[in-house]
Coordinates of C-alpha atoms and ligand atoms in Angstrom, one line a residue:
X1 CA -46.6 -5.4 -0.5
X2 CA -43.4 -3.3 0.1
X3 CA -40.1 -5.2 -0.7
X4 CA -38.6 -3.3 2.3
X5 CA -38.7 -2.2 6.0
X6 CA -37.6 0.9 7.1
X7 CA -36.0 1.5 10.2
X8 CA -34.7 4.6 11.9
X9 CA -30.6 4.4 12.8
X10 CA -29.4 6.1 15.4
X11 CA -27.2 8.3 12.6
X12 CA -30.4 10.0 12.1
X13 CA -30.9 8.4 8.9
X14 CA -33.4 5.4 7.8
X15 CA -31.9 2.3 6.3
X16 CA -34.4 0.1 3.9
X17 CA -34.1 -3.3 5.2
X18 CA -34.6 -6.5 2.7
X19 CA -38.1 -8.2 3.7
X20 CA -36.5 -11.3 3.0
X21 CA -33.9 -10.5 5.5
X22 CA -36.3 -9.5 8.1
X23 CA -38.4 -12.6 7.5
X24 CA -34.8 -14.5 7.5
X25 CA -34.3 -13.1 11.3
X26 CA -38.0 -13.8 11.6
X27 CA -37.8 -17.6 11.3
X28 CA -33.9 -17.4 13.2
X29 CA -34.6 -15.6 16.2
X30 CA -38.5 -16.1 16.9
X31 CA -40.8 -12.8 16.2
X32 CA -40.4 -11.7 19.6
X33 CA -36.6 -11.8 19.4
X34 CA -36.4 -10.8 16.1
X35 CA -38.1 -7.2 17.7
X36 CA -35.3 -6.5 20.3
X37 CA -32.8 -7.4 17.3
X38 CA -34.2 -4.8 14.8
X39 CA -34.3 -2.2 17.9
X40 CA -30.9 -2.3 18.2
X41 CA -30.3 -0.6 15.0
X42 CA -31.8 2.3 17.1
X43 CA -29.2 1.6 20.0
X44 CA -26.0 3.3 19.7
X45 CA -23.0 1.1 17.8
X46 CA -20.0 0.5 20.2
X47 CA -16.4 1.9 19.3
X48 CA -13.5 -0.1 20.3
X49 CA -9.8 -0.7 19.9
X50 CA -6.8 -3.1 20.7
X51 CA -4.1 -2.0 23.0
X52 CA -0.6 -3.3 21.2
X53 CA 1.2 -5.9 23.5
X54 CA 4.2 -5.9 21.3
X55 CA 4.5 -2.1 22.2
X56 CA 3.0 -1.8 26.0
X57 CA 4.5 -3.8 28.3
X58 CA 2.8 -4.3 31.7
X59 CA 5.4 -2.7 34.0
X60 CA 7.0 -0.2 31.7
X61 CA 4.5 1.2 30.4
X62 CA 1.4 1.5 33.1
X63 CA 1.0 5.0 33.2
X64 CA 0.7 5.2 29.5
X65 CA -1.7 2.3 29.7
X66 CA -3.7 4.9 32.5
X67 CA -3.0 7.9 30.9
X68 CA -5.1 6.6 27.5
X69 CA -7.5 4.9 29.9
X70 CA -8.4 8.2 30.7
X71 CA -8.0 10.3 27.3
X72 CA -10.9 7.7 25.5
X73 CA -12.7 6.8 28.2
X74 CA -12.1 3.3 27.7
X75 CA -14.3 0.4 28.9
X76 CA -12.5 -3.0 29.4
X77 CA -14.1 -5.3 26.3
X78 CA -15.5 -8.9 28.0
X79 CA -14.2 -11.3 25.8
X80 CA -10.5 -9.4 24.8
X81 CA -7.8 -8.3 27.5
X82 CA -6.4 -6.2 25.1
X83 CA -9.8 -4.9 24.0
X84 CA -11.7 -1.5 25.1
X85 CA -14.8 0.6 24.2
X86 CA -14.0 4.1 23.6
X87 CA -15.8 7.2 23.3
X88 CA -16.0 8.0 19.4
X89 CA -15.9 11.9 20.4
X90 CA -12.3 11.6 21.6
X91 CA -10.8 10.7 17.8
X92 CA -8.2 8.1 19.2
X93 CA -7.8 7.8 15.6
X94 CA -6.3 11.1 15.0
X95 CA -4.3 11.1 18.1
X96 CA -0.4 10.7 17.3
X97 CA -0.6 7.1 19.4
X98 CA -2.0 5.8 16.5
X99 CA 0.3 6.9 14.1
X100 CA 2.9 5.1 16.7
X101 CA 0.4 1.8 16.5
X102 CA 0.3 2.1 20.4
X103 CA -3.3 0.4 19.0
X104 CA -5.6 -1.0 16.5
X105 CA -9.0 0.5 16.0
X106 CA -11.3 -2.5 15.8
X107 CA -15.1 -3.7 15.8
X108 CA -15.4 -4.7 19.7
X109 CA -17.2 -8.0 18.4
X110 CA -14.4 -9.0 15.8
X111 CA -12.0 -9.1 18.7
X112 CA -13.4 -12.4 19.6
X113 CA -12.3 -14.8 16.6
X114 CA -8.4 -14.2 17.2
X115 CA -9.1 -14.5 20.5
X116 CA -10.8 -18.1 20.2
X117 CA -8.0 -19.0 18.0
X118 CA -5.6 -18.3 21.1
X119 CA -2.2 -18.1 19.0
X120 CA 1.1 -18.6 21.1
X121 CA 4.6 -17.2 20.5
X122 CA 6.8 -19.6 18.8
X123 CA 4.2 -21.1 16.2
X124 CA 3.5 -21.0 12.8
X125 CA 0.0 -19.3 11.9
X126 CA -2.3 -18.5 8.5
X127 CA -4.3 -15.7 8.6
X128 CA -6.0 -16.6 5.7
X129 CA -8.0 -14.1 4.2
X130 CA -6.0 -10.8 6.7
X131 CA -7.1 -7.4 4.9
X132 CA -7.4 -4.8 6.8
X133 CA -5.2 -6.6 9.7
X134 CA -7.4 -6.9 12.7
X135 CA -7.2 -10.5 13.1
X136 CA -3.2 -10.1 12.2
X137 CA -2.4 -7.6 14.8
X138 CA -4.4 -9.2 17.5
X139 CA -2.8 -12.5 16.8
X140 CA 0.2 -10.8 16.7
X141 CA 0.1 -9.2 19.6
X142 CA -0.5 -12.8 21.0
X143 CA 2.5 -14.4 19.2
X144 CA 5.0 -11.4 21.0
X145 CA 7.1 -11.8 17.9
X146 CA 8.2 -15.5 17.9
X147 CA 7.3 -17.8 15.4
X148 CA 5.9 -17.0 11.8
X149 CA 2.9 -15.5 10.8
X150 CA 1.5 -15.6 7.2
X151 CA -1.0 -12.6 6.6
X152 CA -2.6 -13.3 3.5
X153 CA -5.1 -11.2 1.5
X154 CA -6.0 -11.8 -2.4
X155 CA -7.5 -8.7 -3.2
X156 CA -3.7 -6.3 -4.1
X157 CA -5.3 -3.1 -3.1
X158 CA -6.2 -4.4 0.3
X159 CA -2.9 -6.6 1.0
X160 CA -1.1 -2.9 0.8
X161 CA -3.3 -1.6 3.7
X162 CA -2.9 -4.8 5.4
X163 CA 0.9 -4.5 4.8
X164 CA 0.7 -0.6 6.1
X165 CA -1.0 -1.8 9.2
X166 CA 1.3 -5.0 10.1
X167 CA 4.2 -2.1 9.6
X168 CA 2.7 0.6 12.1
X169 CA 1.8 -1.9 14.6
X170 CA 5.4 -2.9 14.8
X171 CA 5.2 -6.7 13.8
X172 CA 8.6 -8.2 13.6
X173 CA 7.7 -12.2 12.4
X174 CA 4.9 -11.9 9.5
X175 CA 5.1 -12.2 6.1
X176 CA 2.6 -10.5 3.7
X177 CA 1.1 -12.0 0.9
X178 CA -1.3 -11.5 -1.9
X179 CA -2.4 -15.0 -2.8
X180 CA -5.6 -17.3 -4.0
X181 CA -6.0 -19.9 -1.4
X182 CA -5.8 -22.7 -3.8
X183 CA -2.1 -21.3 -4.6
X184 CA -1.2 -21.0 -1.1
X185 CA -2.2 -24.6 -0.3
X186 CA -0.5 -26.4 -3.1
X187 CA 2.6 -25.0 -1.1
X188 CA 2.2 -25.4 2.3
X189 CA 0.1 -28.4 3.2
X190 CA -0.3 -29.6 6.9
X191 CA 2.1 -26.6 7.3
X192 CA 0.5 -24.3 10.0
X193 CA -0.6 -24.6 13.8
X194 CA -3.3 -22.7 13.8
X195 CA -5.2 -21.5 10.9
X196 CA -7.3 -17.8 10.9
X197 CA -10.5 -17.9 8.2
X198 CA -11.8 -14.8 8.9
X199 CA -14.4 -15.3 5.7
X200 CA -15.8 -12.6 2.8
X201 CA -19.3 -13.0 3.8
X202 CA -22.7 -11.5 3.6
X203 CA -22.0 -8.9 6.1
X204 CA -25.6 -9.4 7.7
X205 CA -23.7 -8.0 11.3
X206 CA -22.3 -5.1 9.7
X207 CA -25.6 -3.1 8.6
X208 CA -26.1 -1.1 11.3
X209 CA -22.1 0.1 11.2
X210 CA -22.6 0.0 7.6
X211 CA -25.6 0.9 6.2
X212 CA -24.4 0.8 2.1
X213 CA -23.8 -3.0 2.8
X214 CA -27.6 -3.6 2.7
X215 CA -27.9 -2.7 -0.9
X216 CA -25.4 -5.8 -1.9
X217 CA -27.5 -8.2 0.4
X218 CA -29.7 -10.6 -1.7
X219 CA -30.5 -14.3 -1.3
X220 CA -28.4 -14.7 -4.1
X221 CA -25.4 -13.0 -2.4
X222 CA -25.6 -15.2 0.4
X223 CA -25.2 -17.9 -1.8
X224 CA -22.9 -17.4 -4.1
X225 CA -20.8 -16.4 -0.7
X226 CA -21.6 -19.7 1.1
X227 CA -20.7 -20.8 -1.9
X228 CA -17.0 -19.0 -1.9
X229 CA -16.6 -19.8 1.4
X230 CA -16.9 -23.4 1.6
X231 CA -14.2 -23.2 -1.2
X232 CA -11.7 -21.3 0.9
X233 CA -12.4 -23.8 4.0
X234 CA -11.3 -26.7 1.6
X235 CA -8.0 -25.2 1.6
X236 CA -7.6 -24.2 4.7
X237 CA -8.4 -27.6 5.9
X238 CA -5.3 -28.3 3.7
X239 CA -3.0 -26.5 4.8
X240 CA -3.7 -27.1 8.8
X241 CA -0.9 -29.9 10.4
X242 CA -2.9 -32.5 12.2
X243 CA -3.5 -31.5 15.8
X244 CA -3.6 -28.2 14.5
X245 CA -6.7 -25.3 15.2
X246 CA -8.9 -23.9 12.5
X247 CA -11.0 -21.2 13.7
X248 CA -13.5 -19.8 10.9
X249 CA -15.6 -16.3 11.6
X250 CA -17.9 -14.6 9.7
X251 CA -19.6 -11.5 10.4
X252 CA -23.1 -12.3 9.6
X253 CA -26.4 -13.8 10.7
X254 CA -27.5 -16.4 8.1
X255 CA -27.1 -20.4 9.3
X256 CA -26.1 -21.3 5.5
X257 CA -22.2 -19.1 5.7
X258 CA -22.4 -20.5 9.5
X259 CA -23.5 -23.4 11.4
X260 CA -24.7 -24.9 7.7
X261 CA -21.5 -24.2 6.3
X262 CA -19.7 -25.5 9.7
X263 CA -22.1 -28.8 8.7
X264 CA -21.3 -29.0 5.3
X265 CA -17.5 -28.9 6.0
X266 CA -17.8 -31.6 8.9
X267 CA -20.0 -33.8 6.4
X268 CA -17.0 -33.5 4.1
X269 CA -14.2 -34.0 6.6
X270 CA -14.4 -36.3 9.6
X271 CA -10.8 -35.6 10.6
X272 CA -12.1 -32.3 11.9
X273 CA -13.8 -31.8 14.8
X274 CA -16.2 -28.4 15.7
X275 CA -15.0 -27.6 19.7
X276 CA -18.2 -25.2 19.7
X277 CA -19.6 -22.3 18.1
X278 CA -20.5 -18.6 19.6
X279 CA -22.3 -16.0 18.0
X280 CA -22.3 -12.2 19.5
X281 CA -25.3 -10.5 18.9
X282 CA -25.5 -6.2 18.6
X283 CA -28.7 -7.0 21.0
X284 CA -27.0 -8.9 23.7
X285 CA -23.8 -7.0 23.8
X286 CA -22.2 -4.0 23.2
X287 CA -21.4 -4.8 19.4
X288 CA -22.1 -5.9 15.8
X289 CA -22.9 -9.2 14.8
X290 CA -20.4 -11.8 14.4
X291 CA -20.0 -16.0 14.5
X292 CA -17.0 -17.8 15.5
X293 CA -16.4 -21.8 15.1
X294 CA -13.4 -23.2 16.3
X295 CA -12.3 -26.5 14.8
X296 CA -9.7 -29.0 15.2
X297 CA -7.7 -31.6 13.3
X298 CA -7.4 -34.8 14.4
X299 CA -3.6 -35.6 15.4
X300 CA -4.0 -39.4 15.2
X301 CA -4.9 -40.2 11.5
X302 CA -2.2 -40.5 8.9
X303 CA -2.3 -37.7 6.2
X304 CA -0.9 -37.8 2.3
X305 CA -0.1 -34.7 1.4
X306 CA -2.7 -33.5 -1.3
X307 CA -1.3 -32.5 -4.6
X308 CA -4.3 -31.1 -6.4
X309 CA -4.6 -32.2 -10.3
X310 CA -4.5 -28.4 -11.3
X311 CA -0.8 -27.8 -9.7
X312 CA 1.2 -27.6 -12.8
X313 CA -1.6 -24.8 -13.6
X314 CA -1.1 -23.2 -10.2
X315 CA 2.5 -23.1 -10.2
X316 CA 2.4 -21.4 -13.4
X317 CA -0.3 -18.5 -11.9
X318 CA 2.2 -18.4 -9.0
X319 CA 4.9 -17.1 -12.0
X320 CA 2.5 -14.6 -13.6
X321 CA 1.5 -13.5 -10.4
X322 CA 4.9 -12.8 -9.2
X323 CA 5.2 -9.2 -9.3
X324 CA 6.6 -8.5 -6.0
X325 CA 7.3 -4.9 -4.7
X326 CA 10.5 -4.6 -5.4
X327 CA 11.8 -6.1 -8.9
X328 CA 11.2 -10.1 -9.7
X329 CA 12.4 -12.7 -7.5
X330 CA 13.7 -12.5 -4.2
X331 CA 17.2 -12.8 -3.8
X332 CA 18.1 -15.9 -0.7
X333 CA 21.2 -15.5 1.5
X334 CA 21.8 -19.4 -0.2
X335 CA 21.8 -18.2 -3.8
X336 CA 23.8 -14.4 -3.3
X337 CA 26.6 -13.9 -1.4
X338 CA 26.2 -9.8 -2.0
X339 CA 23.6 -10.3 0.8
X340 CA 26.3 -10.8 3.3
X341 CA 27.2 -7.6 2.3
X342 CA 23.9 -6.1 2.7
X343 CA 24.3 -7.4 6.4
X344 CA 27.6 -6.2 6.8
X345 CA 25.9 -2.6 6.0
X346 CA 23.0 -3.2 8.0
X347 CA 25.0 -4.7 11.8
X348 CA 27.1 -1.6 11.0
X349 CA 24.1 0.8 11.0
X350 CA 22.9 -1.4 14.0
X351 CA 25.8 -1.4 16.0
X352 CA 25.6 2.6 16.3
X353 CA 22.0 3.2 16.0
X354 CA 20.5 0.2 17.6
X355 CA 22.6 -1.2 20.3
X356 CA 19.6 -3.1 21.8
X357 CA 18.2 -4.7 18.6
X358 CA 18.4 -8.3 18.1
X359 CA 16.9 -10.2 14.9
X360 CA 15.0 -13.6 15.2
X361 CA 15.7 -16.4 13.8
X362 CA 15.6 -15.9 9.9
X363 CA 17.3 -14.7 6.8
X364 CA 18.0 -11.8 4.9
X365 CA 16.4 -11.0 1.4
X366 CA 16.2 -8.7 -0.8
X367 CA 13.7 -7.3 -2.9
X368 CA 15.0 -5.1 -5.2
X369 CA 16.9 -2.0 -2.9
X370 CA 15.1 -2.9 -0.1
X371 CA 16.5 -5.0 2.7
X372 CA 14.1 -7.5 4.7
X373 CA 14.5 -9.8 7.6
X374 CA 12.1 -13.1 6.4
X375 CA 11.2 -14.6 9.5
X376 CA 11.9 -18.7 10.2
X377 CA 9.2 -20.8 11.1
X378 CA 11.1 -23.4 14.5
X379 CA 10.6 -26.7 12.5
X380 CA 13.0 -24.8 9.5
X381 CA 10.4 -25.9 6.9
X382 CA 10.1 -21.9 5.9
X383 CA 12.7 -19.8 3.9
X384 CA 13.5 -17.8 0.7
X385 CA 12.3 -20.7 -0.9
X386 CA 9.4 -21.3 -0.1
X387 CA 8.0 -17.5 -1.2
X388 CA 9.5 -18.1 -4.7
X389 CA 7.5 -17.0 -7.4
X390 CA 4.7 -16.0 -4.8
X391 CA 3.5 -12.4 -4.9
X392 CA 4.6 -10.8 -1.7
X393 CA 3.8 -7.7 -0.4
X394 CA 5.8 -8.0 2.8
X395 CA 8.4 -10.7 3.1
X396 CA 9.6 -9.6 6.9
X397 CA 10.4 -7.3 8.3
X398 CA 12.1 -4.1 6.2
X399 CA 15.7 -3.6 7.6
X400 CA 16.5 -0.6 5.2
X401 CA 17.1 0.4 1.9
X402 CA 20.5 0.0 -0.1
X403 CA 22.5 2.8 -1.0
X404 CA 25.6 3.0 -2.5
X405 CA 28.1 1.6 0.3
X406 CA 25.4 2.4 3.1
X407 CA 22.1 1.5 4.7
X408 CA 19.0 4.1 5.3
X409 CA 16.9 1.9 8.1
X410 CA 13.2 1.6 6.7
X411 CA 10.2 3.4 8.7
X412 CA 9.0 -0.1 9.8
X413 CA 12.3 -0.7 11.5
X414 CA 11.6 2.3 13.9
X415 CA 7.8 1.1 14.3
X416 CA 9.1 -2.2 14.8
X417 CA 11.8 -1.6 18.1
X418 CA 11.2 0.0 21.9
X419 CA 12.9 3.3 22.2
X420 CA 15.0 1.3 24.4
X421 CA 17.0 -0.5 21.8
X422 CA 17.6 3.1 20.5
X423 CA 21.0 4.8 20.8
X424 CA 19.3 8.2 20.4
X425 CA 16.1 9.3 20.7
X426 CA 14.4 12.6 20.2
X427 CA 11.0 12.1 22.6
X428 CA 8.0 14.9 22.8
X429 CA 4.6 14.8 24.4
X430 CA 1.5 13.9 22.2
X431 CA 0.4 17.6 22.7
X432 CA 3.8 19.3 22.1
X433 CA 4.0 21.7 18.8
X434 CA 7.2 19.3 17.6
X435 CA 5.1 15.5 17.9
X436 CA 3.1 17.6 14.9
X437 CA 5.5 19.6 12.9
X438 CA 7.3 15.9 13.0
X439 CA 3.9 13.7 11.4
X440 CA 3.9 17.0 9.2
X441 CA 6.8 16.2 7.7
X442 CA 8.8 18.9 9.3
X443 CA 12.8 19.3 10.5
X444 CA 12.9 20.3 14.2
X445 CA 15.5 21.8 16.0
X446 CA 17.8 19.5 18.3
X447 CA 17.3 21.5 21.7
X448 CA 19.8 18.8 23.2
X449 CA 22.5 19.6 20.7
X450 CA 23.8 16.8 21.2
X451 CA 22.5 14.5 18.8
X452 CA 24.6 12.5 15.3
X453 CA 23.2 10.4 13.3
X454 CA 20.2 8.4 13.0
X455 CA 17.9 9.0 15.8
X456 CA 14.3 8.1 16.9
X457 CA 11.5 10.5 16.8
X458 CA 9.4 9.2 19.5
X459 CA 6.0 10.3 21.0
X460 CA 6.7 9.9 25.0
X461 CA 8.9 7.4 24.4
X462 CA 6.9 5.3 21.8
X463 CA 8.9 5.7 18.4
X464 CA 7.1 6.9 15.3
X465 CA 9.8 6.8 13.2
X466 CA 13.6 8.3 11.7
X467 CA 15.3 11.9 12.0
X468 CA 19.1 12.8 11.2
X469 CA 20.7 14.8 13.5
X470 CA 23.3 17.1 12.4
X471 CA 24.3 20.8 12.9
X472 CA 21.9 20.9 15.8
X473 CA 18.5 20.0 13.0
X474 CA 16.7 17.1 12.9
X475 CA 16.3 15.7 9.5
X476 CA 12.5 14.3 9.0
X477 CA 12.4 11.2 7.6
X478 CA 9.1 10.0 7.7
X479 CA 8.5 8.2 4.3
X480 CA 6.0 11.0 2.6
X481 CA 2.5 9.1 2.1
X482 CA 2.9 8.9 6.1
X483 CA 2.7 12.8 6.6
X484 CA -0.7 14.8 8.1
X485 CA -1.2 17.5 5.8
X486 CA -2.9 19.2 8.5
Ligands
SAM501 N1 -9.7 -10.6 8.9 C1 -9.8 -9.2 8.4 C2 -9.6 -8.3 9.6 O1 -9.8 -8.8 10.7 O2 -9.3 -7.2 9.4 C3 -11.1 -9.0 7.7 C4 -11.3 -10.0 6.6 S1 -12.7 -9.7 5.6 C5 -14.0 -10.2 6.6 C6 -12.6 -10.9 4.4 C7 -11.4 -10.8 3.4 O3 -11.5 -11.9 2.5 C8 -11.5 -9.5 2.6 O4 -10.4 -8.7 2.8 C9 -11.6 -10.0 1.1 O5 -10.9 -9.2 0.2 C10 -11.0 -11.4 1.2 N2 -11.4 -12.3 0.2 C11 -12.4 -12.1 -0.8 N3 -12.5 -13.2 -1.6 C12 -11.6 -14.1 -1.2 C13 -11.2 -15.4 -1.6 N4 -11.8 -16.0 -2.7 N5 -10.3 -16.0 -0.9 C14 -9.7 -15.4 0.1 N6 -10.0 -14.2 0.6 C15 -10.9 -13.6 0.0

């Protein structure tokens, strides 16, 4: 007998599927079902993205919304108002909106676990395990900049994306770190409002987007990720305040990383409580596979906070670990008065370049010449402090970098404001030759000639980052590692 099934994707190639997987969809879905589920890796995969709320605004910016209606073709997504299906031909990817984080290109199906978390502005949120950032932005996007948002993702190489991608989609109030969540919850227990476990898992869902993800799928990989993840849940369950909402996603099939694991973690923890369950199917909807359980914490028992017998051992991986971007620890506005200086530098640079910008509530600190804006969380229980000796990727958001005697903003600053808040602004259409000699790197010539100074390159008005105008040329400053080559 075989070990494998074939079947034919509709990328023209043939994927070898597990028989223990088929015989584990088998026994889940009935044979019958089980048939229309394995004939959707025939169907066509759906393509979607996330229009960015913290950029679009629904007066200002409706014919933009209209005019990218129509460029991707896009289809309203059910269960997302900010979701849409677009046409893979029309690249949205490659089109300078992107680089402006005007959206996020997303799985339609993932949409739904921020969206069952239903963040609001002003809180204090986890997104536990964050890497690449579609869960972040969407909840983002949700929170309109109020409140504080912890993006967390252990793995260093993906926290950078995720960093990259909280930067171009213009978020104001998160802080990125690269933690274990055992270190994470030994410092911020019954801390957080709402809690994002958006688990490593199996993948199952992902096979017909992903084909290459079959080969690591074994009975044993299932477990040792059940296993992982019911880890993780312990200390999210941790770090949730009572009252609080835990919603925990995966994006496979198999009961033991989902409604077993939901079971498990009940068995463990009657404080919780599961609100319900929903699983999206690639056979009963337009998109991969994915399961979403929303929990919540009861507000009426007492809590001790939990100080786990291996803290002193945490603490001291928090030290090794603390290799922030920048050099060593951050520097608090309580413990370095040249930071009022650094303030002084940046309301200057503000005053003239900015005249619309306001910051929220928060402090500055520095991590080495860099200049950040770490956001407050409304109870005050977050500051400097408490990301001392934790690696951080992104504490804030990036003000500028020091200079002697002067500030040069930071490219997330620009990706961060409405070319409203601007004092100047140097706008071209998405088609014109200047929107791509800019993303090349290029100068371009001031046809105004009237432009000083720091100025906003913009793409119709949506800001994609910094020029200097002088002598009637426009100074590119788009940090380098940004720049098309082509
Ligand atoms: N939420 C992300 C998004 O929407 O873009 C996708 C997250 S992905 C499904 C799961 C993430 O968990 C991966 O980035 C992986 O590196 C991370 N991860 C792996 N092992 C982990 C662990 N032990 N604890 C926390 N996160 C882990």
């Amino acid at each position: 007998m075989s070990e494998s099934s074939d079947i034919q994707t509709t990328a023209s190639s043939v994927v070898a599927l597990p028989d223990s997987y088929v015989q584990q969809m088998q026994a889940l879905l009935g044979v019958k079902e089980a048939d229309e589920f394995l004939a959707s890796f025939n169907a066509p995969r759906a393509y979607g993205l996330r229009l960015n709320p913290l950029k679009l605004s629904d007066d200002a910016n409706q014919p933009a919304i209209q005019a990218l209606k129509q460029q991707f073709s896009l289809r309203p997504i059910p269960w997302c108002e900010t979701g849409y299906y677009y046409n893979e031909t029309t690249r949205p990817g490659k089109h300078p909106y992107h680089q402006a984080g005007i959206y996020y290109i997303q799985e339609p199906s993932a949409m739904s676990a921020a969206q069952a978390l239903d963040p609001q502005p002003g809180e204090t949120i986890l997104d536990l395990a964050a890497a690449p950032g579609g869960k972040t932005t969407q909840i983002a996007g949700r929170m309109q900049g109020e409140g504080l948002l912890i993006s967390n993702e252990i793995h260093p190489a993906r926290a950078r994306i995720l960093s990259e991608n909280v930067e171009r989609y213009g978020i104001r109030n998160a802080v990125v770190t690269c933690a274990p969540p055992d270190v994470l919850s030994a410092r911020f227990p019954l801390f957080f409002d709402r809690i994002m476990l958006d688990a490593p898992c199996s993948g199952e869902g992902m096979f017909r987007k992903d084909p290459d993800a079959i080969g690591e799928w074994s009975p044993d990989h299932v477990q040792m990720c059940a296993d992982r993840q019911a880890d993780i849940l312990e200390h999210a369950a941790i770090m949730l305040k009572p009252g609080g909402r835990l919603v925990y996603s995966t994006c496979t099939f198999n009961r033991s990383e989902n409604e077993l694991a939901m079971e498990a973690f009940l068995a463990k923890h009657p404080e919780f409580k599961l609100e319900r369950t929903e699983r999206l199917w690639p056979h009963h909807c337009e998109g991969e596979g994915h399961f979403v359980a929303v929990l919540t914490k009861d507000a009426s028992m007492g809590y001790t906070i939990f100080v786990p017998m291996n803290q002193a051992a945490t603490s001291q991986r928090d030290q090794r670990n603390a290799t922030q971007r920048g050099k060593g620890k951050p520097k608090s506005s309580g413990s370095n008065s040249s930071l009022a200086s650094d303030m002084a530098l940046f309301e200057a640079f503000a005053v003239e370049a900015l005249p619309g910008f306001k910051l929220g509530p928060g402090e500055p600190v520095r991590f080495g010449d860099a200049l950040y804006w770490l956001p407050h969380d409304r109870e005050g229980r977050f500051s400097a402090a408490s990301i001392e000796g934790l690696k951080v990727v992104r504490p804030g958001l990036q003000l500028g970098e020091l200079k002697t005697k002067r500030i040069e903003p930071a490219h997330a600053l620009a990706l961060a404001i409405r070319s409203e808040e601007a004092a100047q602004l140097a706008s071209f259409e998405a088609e014109a030759p200047e929107t791509a000699a800019y993303l090349r790197g290029e100068a371009l010539s001031d046809a105004s000639g009237n432009l000083s100074g720091w100025t906003i390159a913009a793409v119709d008005g949506f800001p994609l980052g910094w020029a200097k105008a002088s002598g009637g040329q426009l100074k590119n400053h788009l940090p380098k590692g940004l720049r098309r080559l082509t």
